[in-house]
PDB file of C-alpha atoms and ligand atoms in Angstrom:
ATOM      1  CA  MET A  29     128.401 -26.213   8.415  1.00  0.00           C
ATOM      2  CA  SER A  30     125.784 -26.684  11.126  1.00  0.00           C
ATOM      3  CA  VAL A  31     126.866 -27.447  14.645  1.00  0.00           C
ATOM      4  CA  PRO A  32     124.960 -29.982  16.793  1.00  0.00           C
ATOM      5  CA  SER A  33     122.909 -27.349  18.636  1.00  0.00           C
ATOM      6  CA  ASP A  34     121.620 -26.023  15.305  1.00  0.00           C
ATOM      7  CA  ILE A  35     120.464 -29.516  14.387  1.00  0.00           C
ATOM      8  CA  ALA A  36     118.647 -29.948  17.697  1.00  0.00           C
ATOM      9  CA  ALA A  37     117.011 -26.528  17.337  1.00  0.00           C
ATOM     10  CA  ALA A  38     116.011 -27.214  13.739  1.00  0.00           C
ATOM     11  CA  ARG A  39     114.434 -30.532  14.705  1.00  0.00           C
ATOM     12  CA  ALA A  40     112.557 -28.993  17.630  1.00  0.00           C
ATOM     13  CA  ALA A  41     111.225 -26.248  15.360  1.00  0.00           C
ATOM     14  CA  ILE A  42     110.064 -28.728  12.706  1.00  0.00           C
ATOM     15  CA  LEU A  43     108.378 -30.964  15.304  1.00  0.00           C
ATOM     16  CA  ASN A  44     106.592 -27.866  16.599  1.00  0.00           C
ATOM     17  CA  ARG A  45     105.368 -26.883  13.183  1.00  0.00           C
ATOM     18  CA  MET A  46     104.232 -30.466  12.534  1.00  0.00           C
ATOM     19  CA  ALA A  47     102.254 -30.531  15.793  1.00  0.00           C
ATOM     20  CA  LYS A  48     100.678 -27.179  15.014  1.00  0.00           C
ATOM     21  CA  ALA A  49      99.682 -28.275  11.498  1.00  0.00           C
ATOM     22  CA  ALA A  50      98.219 -31.499  12.910  1.00  0.00           C
ATOM     23  CA  ALA A  51      96.242 -29.625  15.566  1.00  0.00           C
ATOM     24  CA  GLU A  52      94.887 -27.190  12.984  1.00  0.00           C
ATOM     25  CA  ALA A  53      93.703 -30.158  10.927  1.00  0.00           C
ATOM     26  CA  GLY A  54      92.061 -31.727  13.974  1.00  0.00           C
ATOM     27  CA  ARG A  55      94.606 -34.529  14.012  1.00  0.00           C
ATOM     28  CA  ALA A  56      96.708 -35.965  16.826  1.00  0.00           C
ATOM     29  CA  PRO A  57     100.379 -34.929  16.600  1.00  0.00           C
ATOM     30  CA  GLN A  58     101.439 -38.556  17.187  1.00  0.00           C
ATOM     31  CA  GLY A  59      99.718 -39.403  13.917  1.00  0.00           C
ATOM     32  CA  VAL A  60     102.513 -37.779  11.919  1.00  0.00           C
ATOM     33  CA  THR A  61     106.059 -39.178  11.901  1.00  0.00           C
ATOM     34  CA  LEU A  62     109.132 -37.151  11.007  1.00  0.00           C
ATOM     35  CA  ILE A  63     111.463 -38.867   8.548  1.00  0.00           C
ATOM     36  CA  ALA A  64     114.867 -37.160   8.667  1.00  0.00           C
ATOM     37  CA  VAL A  65     116.198 -37.316   5.115  1.00  0.00           C
ATOM     38  CA  SER A  66     119.932 -37.774   5.610  1.00  0.00           C
ATOM     39  CA  LYS A  67     120.941 -38.339   1.976  1.00  0.00           C
ATOM     40  CA  GLN A  68     124.165 -36.545   0.994  1.00  0.00           C
ATOM     41  CA  GLN A  69     124.553 -35.036   4.461  1.00  0.00           C
ATOM     42  CA  PRO A  70     127.948 -35.097   6.183  1.00  0.00           C
ATOM     43  CA  ASP A  71     128.312 -37.722   8.921  1.00  0.00           C
ATOM     44  CA  GLY A  72     128.727 -35.058  11.605  1.00  0.00           C
ATOM     45  CA  ARG A  73     125.237 -33.731  10.979  1.00  0.00           C
ATOM     46  CA  VAL A  74     123.773 -37.229  11.013  1.00  0.00           C
ATOM     47  CA  GLU A  75     125.499 -37.975  14.326  1.00  0.00           C
ATOM     48  CA  ALA A  76     124.110 -34.724  15.726  1.00  0.00           C
ATOM     49  CA  MET A  77     120.640 -35.752  14.581  1.00  0.00           C
ATOM     50  CA  LEU A  78     120.994 -39.150  16.246  1.00  0.00           C
ATOM     51  CA  ALA A  79     122.031 -37.349  19.431  1.00  0.00           C
ATOM     52  CA  THR A  80     118.681 -35.509  19.480  1.00  0.00           C
ATOM     53  CA  GLY A  81     116.899 -38.861  19.713  1.00  0.00           C
ATOM     54  CA  GLN A  82     115.725 -38.911  16.093  1.00  0.00           C
ATOM     55  CA  ARG A  83     115.530 -42.542  14.937  1.00  0.00           C
ATOM     56  CA  VAL A  84     113.604 -42.511  11.655  1.00  0.00           C
ATOM     57  CA  PHE A  85     115.763 -41.726   8.634  1.00  0.00           C
ATOM     58  CA  GLY A  86     115.225 -41.614   4.890  1.00  0.00           C
ATOM     59  CA  GLU A  87     117.856 -42.323   2.240  1.00  0.00           C
ATOM     60  CA  ASN A  88     117.478 -42.273  -1.521  1.00  0.00           C
ATOM     61  CA  ARG A  89     120.397 -44.466  -2.584  1.00  0.00           C
ATOM     62  CA  VAL A  90     121.042 -48.037  -1.481  1.00  0.00           C
ATOM     63  CA  HIS A  91     124.833 -47.931  -1.533  1.00  0.00           C
ATOM     64  CA  GLU A  92     125.112 -44.603   0.240  1.00  0.00           C
ATOM     65  CA  ALA A  93     122.696 -45.885   2.887  1.00  0.00           C
ATOM     66  CA  GLN A  94     124.695 -49.092   3.358  1.00  0.00           C
ATOM     67  CA  ALA A  95     127.911 -47.149   3.870  1.00  0.00           C
ATOM     68  CA  ARG A  96     126.297 -44.875   6.419  1.00  0.00           C
ATOM     69  CA  TRP A  97     124.019 -47.196   8.343  1.00  0.00           C
ATOM     70  CA  THR A  98     125.279 -50.775   8.296  1.00  0.00           C
ATOM     71  CA  SER A  99     127.725 -50.220  11.147  1.00  0.00           C
ATOM     72  CA  ARG A 100     125.434 -47.821  13.055  1.00  0.00           C
ATOM     73  CA  ARG A 101     122.572 -50.329  13.099  1.00  0.00           C
ATOM     74  CA  SER A 102     123.965 -52.167  16.110  1.00  0.00           C
ATOM     75  CA  ASP A 103     124.455 -48.924  18.088  1.00  0.00           C
ATOM     76  CA  TYR A 104     120.849 -47.739  17.797  1.00  0.00           C
ATOM     77  CA  ALA A 105     118.246 -50.328  18.679  1.00  0.00           C
ATOM     78  CA  HIS A 106     115.203 -48.485  17.415  1.00  0.00           C
ATOM     79  CA  LEU A 107     116.578 -47.127  14.203  1.00  0.00           C
ATOM     80  CA  GLN A 108     114.128 -47.168  11.298  1.00  0.00           C
ATOM     81  CA  LEU A 109     115.578 -46.818   7.817  1.00  0.00           C
ATOM     82  CA  ARG A 110     113.344 -45.928   4.903  1.00  0.00           C
ATOM     83  CA  LEU A 111     114.294 -46.046   1.222  1.00  0.00           C
ATOM     84  CA  ILE A 112     112.671 -43.049  -0.462  1.00  0.00           C
ATOM     85  CA  GLY A 113     114.527 -43.079  -3.795  1.00  0.00           C
ATOM     86  CA  PRO A 114     114.079 -45.206  -6.941  1.00  0.00           C
ATOM     87  CA  LEU A 115     115.224 -48.825  -6.615  1.00  0.00           C
ATOM     88  CA  GLN A 116     116.756 -50.931  -9.384  1.00  0.00           C
ATOM     89  CA  SER A 117     115.749 -54.583  -9.321  1.00  0.00           C
ATOM     90  CA  ASN A 118     119.384 -55.678  -9.162  1.00  0.00           C
ATOM     91  CA  LYS A 119     119.723 -53.878  -5.823  1.00  0.00           C
ATOM     92  CA  ALA A 120     116.613 -55.498  -4.331  1.00  0.00           C
ATOM     93  CA  ALA A 121     118.689 -57.931  -2.253  1.00  0.00           C
ATOM     94  CA  ASP A 122     120.695 -55.160  -0.590  1.00  0.00           C
ATOM     95  CA  ALA A 123     117.578 -53.056  -0.046  1.00  0.00           C
ATOM     96  CA  VAL A 124     115.633 -55.906   1.564  1.00  0.00           C
ATOM     97  CA  ALA A 125     118.588 -56.630   3.842  1.00  0.00           C
ATOM     98  CA  LEU A 126     119.048 -53.024   5.005  1.00  0.00           C
ATOM     99  CA  PHE A 127     115.757 -51.142   5.014  1.00  0.00           C
ATOM    100  CA  ASP A 128     112.769 -51.377   7.345  1.00  0.00           C
ATOM    101  CA  VAL A 129     110.511 -49.676   4.825  1.00  0.00           C
ATOM    102  CA  ILE A 130     110.759 -49.291   1.040  1.00  0.00           C
ATOM    103  CA  GLU A 131     108.639 -46.357  -0.137  1.00  0.00           C
ATOM    104  CA  SER A 132     109.370 -46.497  -3.862  1.00  0.00           C
ATOM    105  CA  LEU A 133     107.781 -49.644  -5.273  1.00  0.00           C
ATOM    106  CA  ASP A 134     106.545 -48.672  -8.731  1.00  0.00           C
ATOM    107  CA  ARG A 135     106.550 -51.623 -11.120  1.00  0.00           C
ATOM    108  CA  PRO A 136     105.827 -55.361 -11.356  1.00  0.00           C
ATOM    109  CA  LYS A 137     109.425 -56.372 -12.040  1.00  0.00           C
ATOM    110  CA  LEU A 138     110.549 -54.732  -8.796  1.00  0.00           C
ATOM    111  CA  ALA A 139     107.609 -56.253  -6.894  1.00  0.00           C
ATOM    112  CA  ALA A 140     108.715 -59.681  -8.127  1.00  0.00           C
ATOM    113  CA  ALA A 141     112.340 -59.040  -7.147  1.00  0.00           C
ATOM    114  CA  LEU A 142     111.330 -57.862  -3.651  1.00  0.00           C
ATOM    115  CA  ALA A 143     109.010 -60.825  -3.105  1.00  0.00           C
ATOM    116  CA  ASP A 144     111.770 -63.170  -4.234  1.00  0.00           C
ATOM    117  CA  GLU A 145     114.328 -61.608  -1.885  1.00  0.00           C
ATOM    118  CA  ALA A 146     111.889 -61.575   1.021  1.00  0.00           C
ATOM    119  CA  GLN A 147     111.458 -65.303   0.537  1.00  0.00           C
ATOM    120  CA  LYS A 148     115.210 -65.908   0.391  1.00  0.00           C
ATOM    121  CA  GLN A 149     116.111 -63.703   3.340  1.00  0.00           C
ATOM    122  CA  GLY A 150     113.137 -64.559   5.515  1.00  0.00           C
ATOM    123  CA  ARG A 151     112.395 -60.881   6.124  1.00  0.00           C
ATOM    124  CA  CYS A 152     110.542 -58.201   4.210  1.00  0.00           C
ATOM    125  CA  PRO A 153     110.521 -54.438   4.671  1.00  0.00           C
ATOM    126  CA  GLU A 154     107.123 -52.788   4.805  1.00  0.00           C
ATOM    127  CA  ILE A 155     106.237 -51.479   1.371  1.00  0.00           C
ATOM    128  CA  LEU A 156     104.785 -48.232   0.060  1.00  0.00           C
ATOM    129  CA  ILE A 157     103.918 -47.683  -3.582  1.00  0.00           C
ATOM    130  CA  GLN A 158     105.122 -44.458  -5.156  1.00  0.00           C
ATOM    131  CA  VAL A 159     102.465 -42.746  -7.264  1.00  0.00           C
ATOM    132  CA  ASN A 160     103.524 -40.291  -9.949  1.00  0.00           C
ATOM    133  CA  THR A 161     100.636 -37.939  -9.207  1.00  0.00           C
ATOM    134  CA  GLY A 162     101.868 -35.335 -11.677  1.00  0.00           C
ATOM    135  CA  GLU A 163     102.391 -37.938 -14.432  1.00  0.00           C
ATOM    136  CA  GLU A 164     105.830 -36.487 -15.080  1.00  0.00           C
ATOM    137  CA  ALA A 165     107.882 -38.365 -17.659  1.00  0.00           C
ATOM    138  CA  GLN A 166     111.151 -37.909 -15.755  1.00  0.00           C
ATOM    139  CA  LYS A 167     109.730 -39.123 -12.460  1.00  0.00           C
ATOM    140  CA  THR A 168     109.282 -42.692 -11.240  1.00  0.00           C
ATOM    141  CA  GLY A 169     106.046 -43.942  -9.707  1.00  0.00           C
ATOM    142  CA  VAL A 170     102.898 -45.575 -11.056  1.00  0.00           C
ATOM    143  CA  PRO A 171     100.491 -43.327 -12.959  1.00  0.00           C
ATOM    144  CA  PRO A 172      97.376 -42.564 -10.867  1.00  0.00           C
ATOM    145  CA  LEU A 173      95.106 -44.431 -13.275  1.00  0.00           C
ATOM    146  CA  GLU A 174      97.142 -47.618 -12.856  1.00  0.00           C
ATOM    147  CA  ALA A 175      97.473 -47.355  -9.087  1.00  0.00           C
ATOM    148  CA  ASP A 176      94.436 -49.450  -8.065  1.00  0.00           C
ATOM    149  CA  ALA A 177      95.443 -52.375 -10.265  1.00  0.00           C
ATOM    150  CA  PHE A 178      99.064 -52.237  -9.142  1.00  0.00           C
ATOM    151  CA  ILE A 179      98.068 -52.083  -5.466  1.00  0.00           C
ATOM    152  CA  LYS A 180      95.957 -55.190  -5.992  1.00  0.00           C
ATOM    153  CA  SER A 181      98.765 -57.090  -7.677  1.00  0.00           C
ATOM    154  CA  ALA A 182     101.347 -56.039  -5.068  1.00  0.00           C
ATOM    155  CA  ARG A 183      99.077 -57.594  -2.472  1.00  0.00           C
ATOM    156  CA  GLU A 184      97.619 -60.576  -4.264  1.00  0.00           C
ATOM    157  CA  THR A 185     100.147 -61.588  -6.894  1.00  0.00           C
ATOM    158  CA  TYR A 186     103.306 -60.752  -4.968  1.00  0.00           C
ATOM    159  CA  GLY A 187     102.052 -61.030  -1.378  1.00  0.00           C
ATOM    160  CA  LEU A 188     103.971 -57.941  -0.271  1.00  0.00           C
ATOM    161  CA  PRO A 189     103.279 -56.218   3.089  1.00  0.00           C
ATOM    162  CA  LEU A 190     101.808 -53.105   1.501  1.00  0.00           C
ATOM    163  CA  ARG A 191     101.156 -50.294   3.979  1.00  0.00           C
ATOM    164  CA  GLY A 192     100.582 -47.149   1.958  1.00  0.00           C
ATOM    165  CA  LEU A 193     101.531 -44.682  -0.729  1.00  0.00           C
ATOM    166  CA  MET A 194     104.207 -42.077  -1.374  1.00  0.00           C
ATOM    167  CA  CYS A 195     104.356 -39.134  -3.791  1.00  0.00           C
ATOM    168  CA  ILE A 196     106.625 -36.275  -4.814  1.00  0.00           C
ATOM    169  CA  PRO A 197     104.517 -33.490  -6.373  1.00  0.00           C
ATOM    170  CA  PRO A 198     105.874 -31.567  -9.393  1.00  0.00           C
ATOM    171  CA  VAL A 199     108.057 -28.677  -8.214  1.00  0.00           C
ATOM    172  CA  ASP A 200     106.151 -26.067 -10.189  1.00  0.00           C
ATOM    173  CA  GLU A 201     102.629 -26.972  -9.112  1.00  0.00           C
ATOM    174  CA  GLU A 202     100.460 -26.369  -6.093  1.00  0.00           C
ATOM    175  CA  PRO A 203     101.122 -29.546  -4.035  1.00  0.00           C
ATOM    176  CA  ALA A 204      97.687 -29.669  -2.357  1.00  0.00           C
ATOM    177  CA  MET A 205      95.888 -31.330  -5.284  1.00  0.00           C
ATOM    178  CA  HIS A 206      98.612 -34.003  -5.445  1.00  0.00           C
ATOM    179  CA  PHE A 207      98.348 -34.721  -1.727  1.00  0.00           C
ATOM    180  CA  ALA A 208      94.554 -34.900  -2.024  1.00  0.00           C
ATOM    181  CA  LEU A 209      94.817 -37.337  -4.923  1.00  0.00           C
ATOM    182  CA  LEU A 210      97.242 -39.590  -3.041  1.00  0.00           C
ATOM    183  CA  ALA A 211      94.986 -39.580   0.029  1.00  0.00           C
ATOM    184  CA  LYS A 212      91.992 -40.488  -2.114  1.00  0.00           C
ATOM    185  CA  ILE A 213      93.746 -43.442  -3.773  1.00  0.00           C
ATOM    186  CA  ALA A 214      94.959 -44.685  -0.364  1.00  0.00           C
ATOM    187  CA  ALA A 215      91.511 -44.387   1.229  1.00  0.00           C
ATOM    188  CA  ARG A 216      89.686 -46.310  -1.482  1.00  0.00           C
ATOM    189  CA  ASN A 217      92.283 -49.090  -1.216  1.00  0.00           C
ATOM    190  CA  GLY A 218      92.284 -49.306   2.567  1.00  0.00           C
ATOM    191  CA  LEU A 219      95.883 -48.099   2.933  1.00  0.00           C
ATOM    192  CA  ALA A 220      96.765 -46.212   6.132  1.00  0.00           C
ATOM    193  CA  THR A 221     100.230 -44.787   5.455  1.00  0.00           C
ATOM    194  CA  LEU A 222     100.694 -41.597   3.437  1.00  0.00           C
ATOM    195  CA  SER A 223     104.293 -40.458   2.935  1.00  0.00           C
ATOM    196  CA  MET A 224     104.005 -36.954   1.541  1.00  0.00           C
ATOM    197  CA  GLY A 225     105.382 -33.514   2.261  1.00  0.00           C
ATOM    198  CA  MET A 226     108.979 -32.231   2.246  1.00  0.00           C
ATOM    199  CA  SER A 227     110.750 -29.149   3.641  1.00  0.00           C
ATOM    200  CA  ASP A 228     108.672 -26.677   1.644  1.00  0.00           C
ATOM    201  CA  ASP A 229     105.215 -28.205   1.840  1.00  0.00           C
ATOM    202  CA  PHE A 230     104.932 -30.539   4.836  1.00  0.00           C
ATOM    203  CA  GLU A 231     102.294 -28.465   6.611  1.00  0.00           C
ATOM    204  CA  THR A 232     100.030 -28.675   3.579  1.00  0.00           C
ATOM    205  CA  ALA A 233     100.682 -32.426   3.405  1.00  0.00           C
ATOM    206  CA  ILE A 234      99.666 -32.830   7.055  1.00  0.00           C
ATOM    207  CA  ARG A 235      96.452 -30.964   6.343  1.00  0.00           C
ATOM    208  CA  PHE A 236      95.720 -33.554   3.632  1.00  0.00           C
ATOM    209  CA  GLY A 237      96.434 -36.538   5.857  1.00  0.00           C
ATOM    210  CA  ALA A 238     100.185 -37.231   5.680  1.00  0.00           C
ATOM    211  CA  THR A 239     101.253 -39.830   8.244  1.00  0.00           C
ATOM    212  CA  HIS A 240     104.935 -39.405   7.352  1.00  0.00           C
ATOM    213  CA  VAL A 241     106.736 -36.256   6.216  1.00  0.00           C
ATOM    214  CA  ARG A 242     110.191 -36.518   4.591  1.00  0.00           C
ATOM    215  CA  ILE A 243     112.327 -33.571   5.570  1.00  0.00           C
ATOM    216  CA  GLY A 244     115.939 -32.984   4.585  1.00  0.00           C
ATOM    217  CA  SER A 245     117.242 -29.464   4.109  1.00  0.00           C
ATOM    218  CA  ALA A 246     114.992 -27.797   6.705  1.00  0.00           C
ATOM    219  CA  LEU A 247     116.434 -30.163   9.323  1.00  0.00           C
ATOM    220  CA  PHE A 248     120.069 -30.633   8.359  1.00  0.00           C
ATOM    221  CA  GLY A 249     120.770 -27.568   6.272  1.00  0.00           C
ATOM    222  CA  THR A 250     121.373 -27.493   2.541  1.00  0.00           C
ATOM    223  CA  ARG A 251     122.871 -30.657   1.093  1.00  0.00           C
ATOM    224  CA  PRO A 252     126.464 -30.050   0.045  1.00  0.00           C
ATOM    225  CA  GLY A 253     126.633 -30.007  -3.741  1.00  0.00           C
ATOM    226  CA  SER A 254     122.860 -30.291  -4.058  1.00  0.00           C
ATOM    227  CA  ALA A 255     122.753 -27.574  -6.709  1.00  0.00           C
ATOM    228  CA  GLN A 256     123.988 -30.001  -9.384  1.00  0.00           C
ATOM    229  CA  LEU A 257     121.496 -32.718  -8.495  1.00  0.00           C
ATOM    230  CA  THR A 258     118.034 -32.866  -9.957  1.00  0.00           C
ATOM    231  CA  GLU A 259     116.675 -34.876  -7.060  1.00  0.00           C
TER     232      GLU A 259
HETATM  233  C1  PLP B 315     115.563 -35.348  -0.905  1.00  0.00           C
HETATM  234  C2  PLP B 315     114.201 -35.873  -0.710  1.00  0.00           C
HETATM  235  C3  PLP B 315     113.373 -35.350   0.311  1.00  0.00           C
HETATM  236  C4  PLP B 315     113.776 -34.182   1.222  1.00  0.00           C
HETATM  237  O1  PLP B 315     113.782 -33.012   0.511  1.00  0.00           O
HETATM  238  P1  PLP B 315     113.965 -31.588   1.260  1.00  0.00           P
HETATM  239  O2  PLP B 315     113.383 -30.628   0.305  1.00  0.00           O
HETATM  240  O3  PLP B 315     115.418 -31.419   1.480  1.00  0.00           O
HETATM  241  O4  PLP B 315     113.193 -31.658   2.524  1.00  0.00           O
HETATM  242  C5  PLP B 315     112.121 -35.904   0.456  1.00  0.00           C
HETATM  243  N1  PLP B 315     111.688 -36.937  -0.321  1.00  0.00           N
HETATM  244  C6  PLP B 315     112.458 -37.467  -1.291  1.00  0.00           C
HETATM  245  C7  PLP B 315     111.928 -38.581  -2.106  1.00  0.00           C
HETATM  246  C8  PLP B 315     113.731 -36.947  -1.518  1.00  0.00           C
HETATM  247  O5  PLP B 315     114.482 -37.493  -2.499  1.00  0.00           O
END
């Protein structure tokens, strides 16, 4: 179990590595945002992370995020919550109500549900589309060849505030080609936000243009019980 000083040290070290990777790529360090992935982490570690000043957090499950963040919202004015896991259409209402950014839009039915909820609630999170760059059957995300058309329909048919793209490269492949592909699709569609890079590959992602890196275990320590989970 990490103590608060470990969390602060881990965050400082990651921010350092991010700045170094940005500088090496000729990019400004402020151009890359750290998303602290708090999924499955004990509350004590999350409190310690908040105490460091970290305000941008990623969660992969709507209900877990509600339990953790609904009451904390009012205590932290500049909190930014980002949904980075798959979203079922029947949880669109809860997701629109809680999150500032949804990174996992990947199909028309969900786009319709989000647009509908945004209308009803009078607010809409910023949206990223998840691209399944490795075309893995078990992974969500639009296939790369369908990305341009889906981006167009998210904007024009559903009127969503689309900001960028997200990907999770296959675990057994060199991530660089996946990051390059995501950056290429974003550039040709005029999208500025690139959420890519995790604990093991964020420096590579920054080299390929990541604006947001999603880091869990390297910041908080290993997720308890994570061995049984596939993702
Ligand atoms: C869990 C998760 C992360 C963080 O993974 P680490 O390897 O612990 O940094 C990043 N992105 C997504 C989509 C995740 O589900």
